[in-house]
């Protein structure tokens, strides 16, 4: 019995240390660590793509290729750009010097970028584009590094099914070019997924109305 209690104590101790440590990491190190942890399993499967949803994160709503995720009280807005993937659209990104953090990502022949804007001393706006997909979220300072890690792990785990996408997109090219919101070749001059939510009213969540309104207002 004492041995079991000792092992449980060690487990809690080491788990707690891991959680604390990630908050002390430099953001560049968090990104590099998340990218290097190759995830070869998936637990979410949709038409044309699948991905790994990190522990504690769940899908609360989904419409088309847009998903609203929830983890530890934080909402993540995911958009999977199957059109840009299908046409292998190149991403042209220039690092920004006027925001809190801006970094171009290129790893294992997949490209993207990370942007973090400081709202105030406690809150940040996070935008990650990688592997033809995108996650946006508002997070507090204590959750920033873990949110970055989870988001990158999810985005990097996305696997596309070329055969299915050829059937879905290839036969409906004109419709997709007119209707699909693309991360890499948007019809809107400065469009983001949160803009997309605002314009098309993709999600409603009465219990968290204030939080979602804050997200949308900051983009206007």
Protein backbone atom coordinates (compact mmCIF):
# COMPACT_ATOMS: atom_id res chain seq x y z
CA UNK A 1 0.00 0.00 0.00
CA UNK A 2 2.82 2.39 0.92
CA UNK A 3 4.54 1.57 -2.35
CA UNK A 4 1.41 2.42 -4.33
CA UNK A 5 1.00 5.72 -2.51
CA UNK A 6 4.66 6.51 -3.16
CA UNK A 7 4.27 5.84 -6.90
CA UNK A 8 1.10 7.93 -7.09
CA UNK A 9 2.87 10.79 -5.32
CA UNK A 10 5.75 10.62 -7.78
CA UNK A 11 3.33 10.60 -10.71
CA UNK A 12 1.51 13.69 -9.43
CA UNK A 13 4.81 15.38 -8.69
CA UNK A 14 6.29 14.79 -12.12
CA UNK A 15 3.04 15.65 -13.89
CA UNK A 16 2.84 18.91 -11.99
CA UNK A 17 6.43 19.74 -12.88
CA UNK A 18 5.77 19.13 -16.56
CA UNK A 19 2.82 21.51 -16.52
CA UNK A 20 4.83 24.17 -14.73
CA UNK A 21 7.87 23.79 -16.95
CA UNK A 22 6.06 24.32 -20.25
CA UNK A 23 4.90 27.73 -19.07
CA UNK A 24 8.53 28.71 -18.54
CA UNK A 25 9.68 27.68 -22.01
CA UNK A 26 10.52 30.20 -24.69
CA UNK A 27 7.79 30.24 -27.35
CA UNK A 28 10.25 29.18 -30.04
CA UNK A 29 11.17 26.13 -27.95
CA UNK A 30 7.50 25.25 -27.44
CA UNK A 31 6.91 25.36 -31.19
CA UNK A 32 10.02 23.32 -31.99
CA UNK A 33 9.18 20.73 -29.33
CA UNK A 34 5.60 20.33 -30.57
CA UNK A 35 6.75 19.93 -34.18
CA UNK A 36 9.37 17.34 -33.24
CA UNK A 37 6.84 15.14 -31.43
CA UNK A 38 5.63 13.26 -34.48
CA UNK A 39 2.09 12.02 -33.86
CA UNK A 40 1.27 8.99 -35.97
CA UNK A 41 -2.18 8.32 -34.51
CA UNK A 42 -5.52 9.96 -35.22
CA UNK A 43 -8.77 9.96 -33.28
CA UNK A 44 -10.96 12.18 -35.47
CA UNK A 45 -11.95 11.22 -39.01
CA UNK A 46 -13.92 13.31 -41.52
CA UNK A 47 -14.41 13.14 -45.29
CA UNK A 48 -11.06 13.88 -46.88
CA UNK A 49 -8.97 14.34 -43.73
CA UNK A 50 -8.31 13.12 -40.22
CA UNK A 51 -6.32 14.34 -37.24
CA UNK A 52 -5.32 13.82 -33.63
CA UNK A 53 -7.35 15.69 -31.02
CA UNK A 54 -5.15 16.28 -27.93
CA UNK A 55 -6.31 14.93 -24.58
CA UNK A 56 -8.82 17.21 -22.89
CA UNK A 57 -9.88 18.87 -26.14
CA UNK A 58 -13.29 18.17 -27.66
CA UNK A 59 -15.34 19.29 -30.64
CA UNK A 60 -18.36 21.34 -29.57
CA UNK A 61 -19.54 22.33 -33.05
CA UNK A 62 -18.67 21.66 -36.67
CA UNK A 63 -19.91 23.07 -39.96
CA UNK A 64 -18.15 22.11 -43.15
CA UNK A 65 -14.42 22.42 -42.63
CA UNK A 66 -14.87 24.77 -39.66
CA UNK A 67 -14.80 23.35 -36.13
CA UNK A 68 -15.16 24.90 -32.71
CA UNK A 69 -13.08 23.12 -30.09
CA UNK A 70 -13.01 23.46 -26.30
CA UNK A 71 -10.22 22.67 -23.86
CA UNK A 72 -9.86 23.89 -20.27
CA UNK A 73 -12.35 26.69 -20.83
CA UNK A 74 -10.61 27.94 -23.98
CA UNK A 75 -12.31 27.91 -27.37
CA UNK A 76 -10.20 27.07 -30.41
CA UNK A 77 -11.48 27.79 -33.92
CA UNK A 78 -10.14 25.30 -36.45
CA UNK A 79 -10.34 25.63 -40.20
CA UNK A 80 -9.01 22.92 -42.53
CA UNK A 81 -8.27 24.38 -45.96
CA UNK A 82 -8.71 21.36 -48.19
CA UNK A 83 -8.85 23.56 -51.30
CA UNK A 84 -5.39 25.03 -50.73
CA UNK A 85 -4.11 21.55 -49.96
CA UNK A 86 -5.70 20.11 -53.11
CA UNK A 87 -4.12 22.79 -55.33
CA UNK A 88 -0.89 22.86 -53.27
CA UNK A 89 -1.13 26.62 -52.87
CA UNK A 90 2.07 28.25 -51.67
CA UNK A 91 2.10 30.33 -48.52
CA UNK A 92 3.85 33.68 -48.75
CA UNK A 93 4.39 35.06 -45.28
CA UNK A 94 6.59 37.86 -44.02
CA UNK A 95 7.48 38.01 -40.34
CA UNK A 96 5.85 40.98 -38.60
CA UNK A 97 7.85 43.23 -36.31
CA UNK A 98 4.90 45.12 -34.88
CA UNK A 99 3.25 42.31 -32.90
CA UNK A 100 4.23 40.35 -29.81
CA UNK A 101 5.40 37.24 -31.70
CA UNK A 102 5.67 36.34 -35.37
CA UNK A 103 7.45 33.32 -36.80
CA UNK A 104 7.48 31.47 -40.09
CA UNK A 105 7.29 27.70 -39.73
CA UNK A 106 8.82 25.20 -42.12
CA UNK A 107 9.17 21.62 -40.94
CA UNK A 108 9.08 18.28 -42.77
CA UNK A 109 8.09 19.99 -46.01
CA UNK A 110 5.09 21.60 -44.34
CA UNK A 111 4.87 25.35 -43.99
CA UNK A 112 2.96 27.88 -41.97
CA UNK A 113 3.41 30.58 -39.40
CA UNK A 114 2.61 31.55 -35.82
CA UNK A 115 1.35 34.94 -34.71
CA UNK A 116 0.62 36.12 -31.17
CA UNK A 117 -0.83 39.51 -30.35
CA UNK A 118 -0.76 40.80 -26.80
CA UNK A 119 -4.17 42.13 -25.82
CA UNK A 120 -3.17 43.11 -22.30
CA UNK A 121 -0.91 41.81 -19.54
CA UNK A 122 -3.01 38.68 -19.08
CA UNK A 123 -4.50 37.85 -22.48
CA UNK A 124 -3.23 36.98 -25.93
CA UNK A 125 -4.67 36.33 -29.37
CA UNK A 126 -3.13 33.25 -30.96
CA UNK A 127 -3.15 32.41 -34.67
CA UNK A 128 -1.41 29.34 -36.05
CA UNK A 129 -1.40 28.30 -39.69
CA UNK A 130 0.34 25.09 -40.60
CA UNK A 131 -0.17 22.10 -42.88
CA UNK A 132 -2.98 23.84 -44.82
CA UNK A 133 -5.02 24.39 -41.67
CA UNK A 134 -5.53 27.09 -39.11
CA UNK A 135 -6.32 27.53 -35.42
CA UNK A 136 -7.25 30.77 -33.70
CA UNK A 137 -7.91 31.35 -30.02
CA UNK A 138 -7.82 33.85 -27.19
CA UNK A 139 -5.79 32.53 -24.26
CA UNK A 140 -4.56 33.83 -20.93
CA UNK A 141 -0.88 34.14 -20.11
CA UNK A 142 -0.82 30.95 -18.03
CA UNK A 143 -2.31 28.90 -20.86
CA UNK A 144 -0.38 30.38 -23.78
CA UNK A 145 2.40 27.81 -24.12
CA UNK A 146 0.17 24.77 -23.61
CA UNK A 147 -2.31 26.19 -26.13
CA UNK A 148 0.46 26.65 -28.69
CA UNK A 149 1.69 23.11 -28.11
CA UNK A 150 -1.76 21.52 -28.43
CA UNK A 151 -2.65 23.56 -31.51
CA UNK A 152 0.55 22.68 -33.34
CA UNK A 153 0.22 19.01 -32.46
CA UNK A 154 -3.30 19.00 -33.88
CA UNK A 155 -2.38 20.89 -37.06
CA UNK A 156 0.71 18.81 -37.74
CA UNK A 157 -1.26 15.59 -37.29
CA UNK A 158 -3.76 16.40 -40.04
CA UNK A 159 -3.59 13.81 -42.79
CA UNK A 160 -5.38 14.40 -46.08
CA UNK A 161 -6.98 11.70 -48.20
CA UNK A 162 -6.12 12.60 -51.79
CA UNK A 163 -8.53 10.09 -53.29
CA UNK A 164 -11.54 11.40 -51.39
CA UNK A 165 -10.60 15.05 -51.90
CA UNK A 166 -10.21 14.47 -55.63
CA UNK A 167 -13.77 13.20 -55.66
CA UNK A 168 -15.13 16.01 -53.49
CA UNK A 169 -13.22 18.95 -54.95
CA UNK A 170 -12.16 17.76 -58.38
CA UNK A 171 -15.73 17.31 -59.54
CA UNK A 172 -16.91 20.57 -57.97
CA UNK A 173 -14.00 22.89 -58.70
CA UNK A 174 -16.08 25.89 -59.72
CA UNK A 175 -18.33 25.64 -56.67
CA UNK A 176 -15.38 25.44 -54.32
CA UNK A 177 -13.59 28.34 -55.93
CA UNK A 178 -16.68 30.49 -55.46
CA UNK A 179 -17.80 29.36 -52.01
CA UNK A 180 -14.87 27.99 -50.05
CA UNK A 181 -13.03 30.31 -47.67
CA UNK A 182 -9.33 29.78 -48.26
CA UNK A 183 -6.55 30.56 -45.80
CA UNK A 184 -3.97 30.98 -48.50
CA UNK A 185 -5.92 32.63 -51.29
CA UNK A 186 -8.82 34.43 -49.65
CA UNK A 187 -11.18 36.59 -51.69
CA UNK A 188 -11.21 38.94 -48.70
CA UNK A 189 -8.21 41.24 -48.61
CA UNK A 190 -7.43 40.64 -44.95
CA UNK A 191 -9.69 37.74 -44.05
CA UNK A 192 -9.39 35.45 -41.04
CA UNK A 193 -11.46 32.57 -39.77
CA UNK A 194 -12.88 34.76 -37.02
CA UNK A 195 -14.01 37.17 -39.75
CA UNK A 196 -15.66 34.20 -41.41
CA UNK A 197 -17.56 33.39 -38.22
CA UNK A 198 -18.71 36.99 -37.91
CA UNK A 199 -19.88 37.28 -41.52
CA UNK A 200 -21.66 33.96 -41.82
CA UNK A 201 -22.71 33.45 -38.18
CA UNK A 202 -21.23 29.96 -38.17
CA UNK A 203 -21.51 29.39 -34.42
CA UNK A 204 -23.83 30.28 -31.58
CA UNK A 205 -23.19 29.52 -27.94
CA UNK A 206 -25.52 31.22 -25.47
CA UNK A 207 -23.56 30.10 -22.42
CA UNK A 208 -20.43 31.82 -23.67
CA UNK A 209 -21.97 34.71 -25.58
CA UNK A 210 -19.82 37.40 -23.99
CA UNK A 211 -16.55 35.58 -24.63
CA UNK A 212 -17.36 34.93 -28.27
CA UNK A 213 -18.50 38.53 -28.77
CA UNK A 214 -15.16 39.73 -27.40
CA UNK A 215 -13.38 37.56 -29.97
CA UNK A 216 -15.42 38.89 -32.86
CA UNK A 217 -15.30 42.54 -31.75
CA UNK A 218 -11.53 42.51 -31.61
CA UNK A 219 -11.38 41.55 -35.28
CA UNK A 220 -13.65 44.36 -36.49
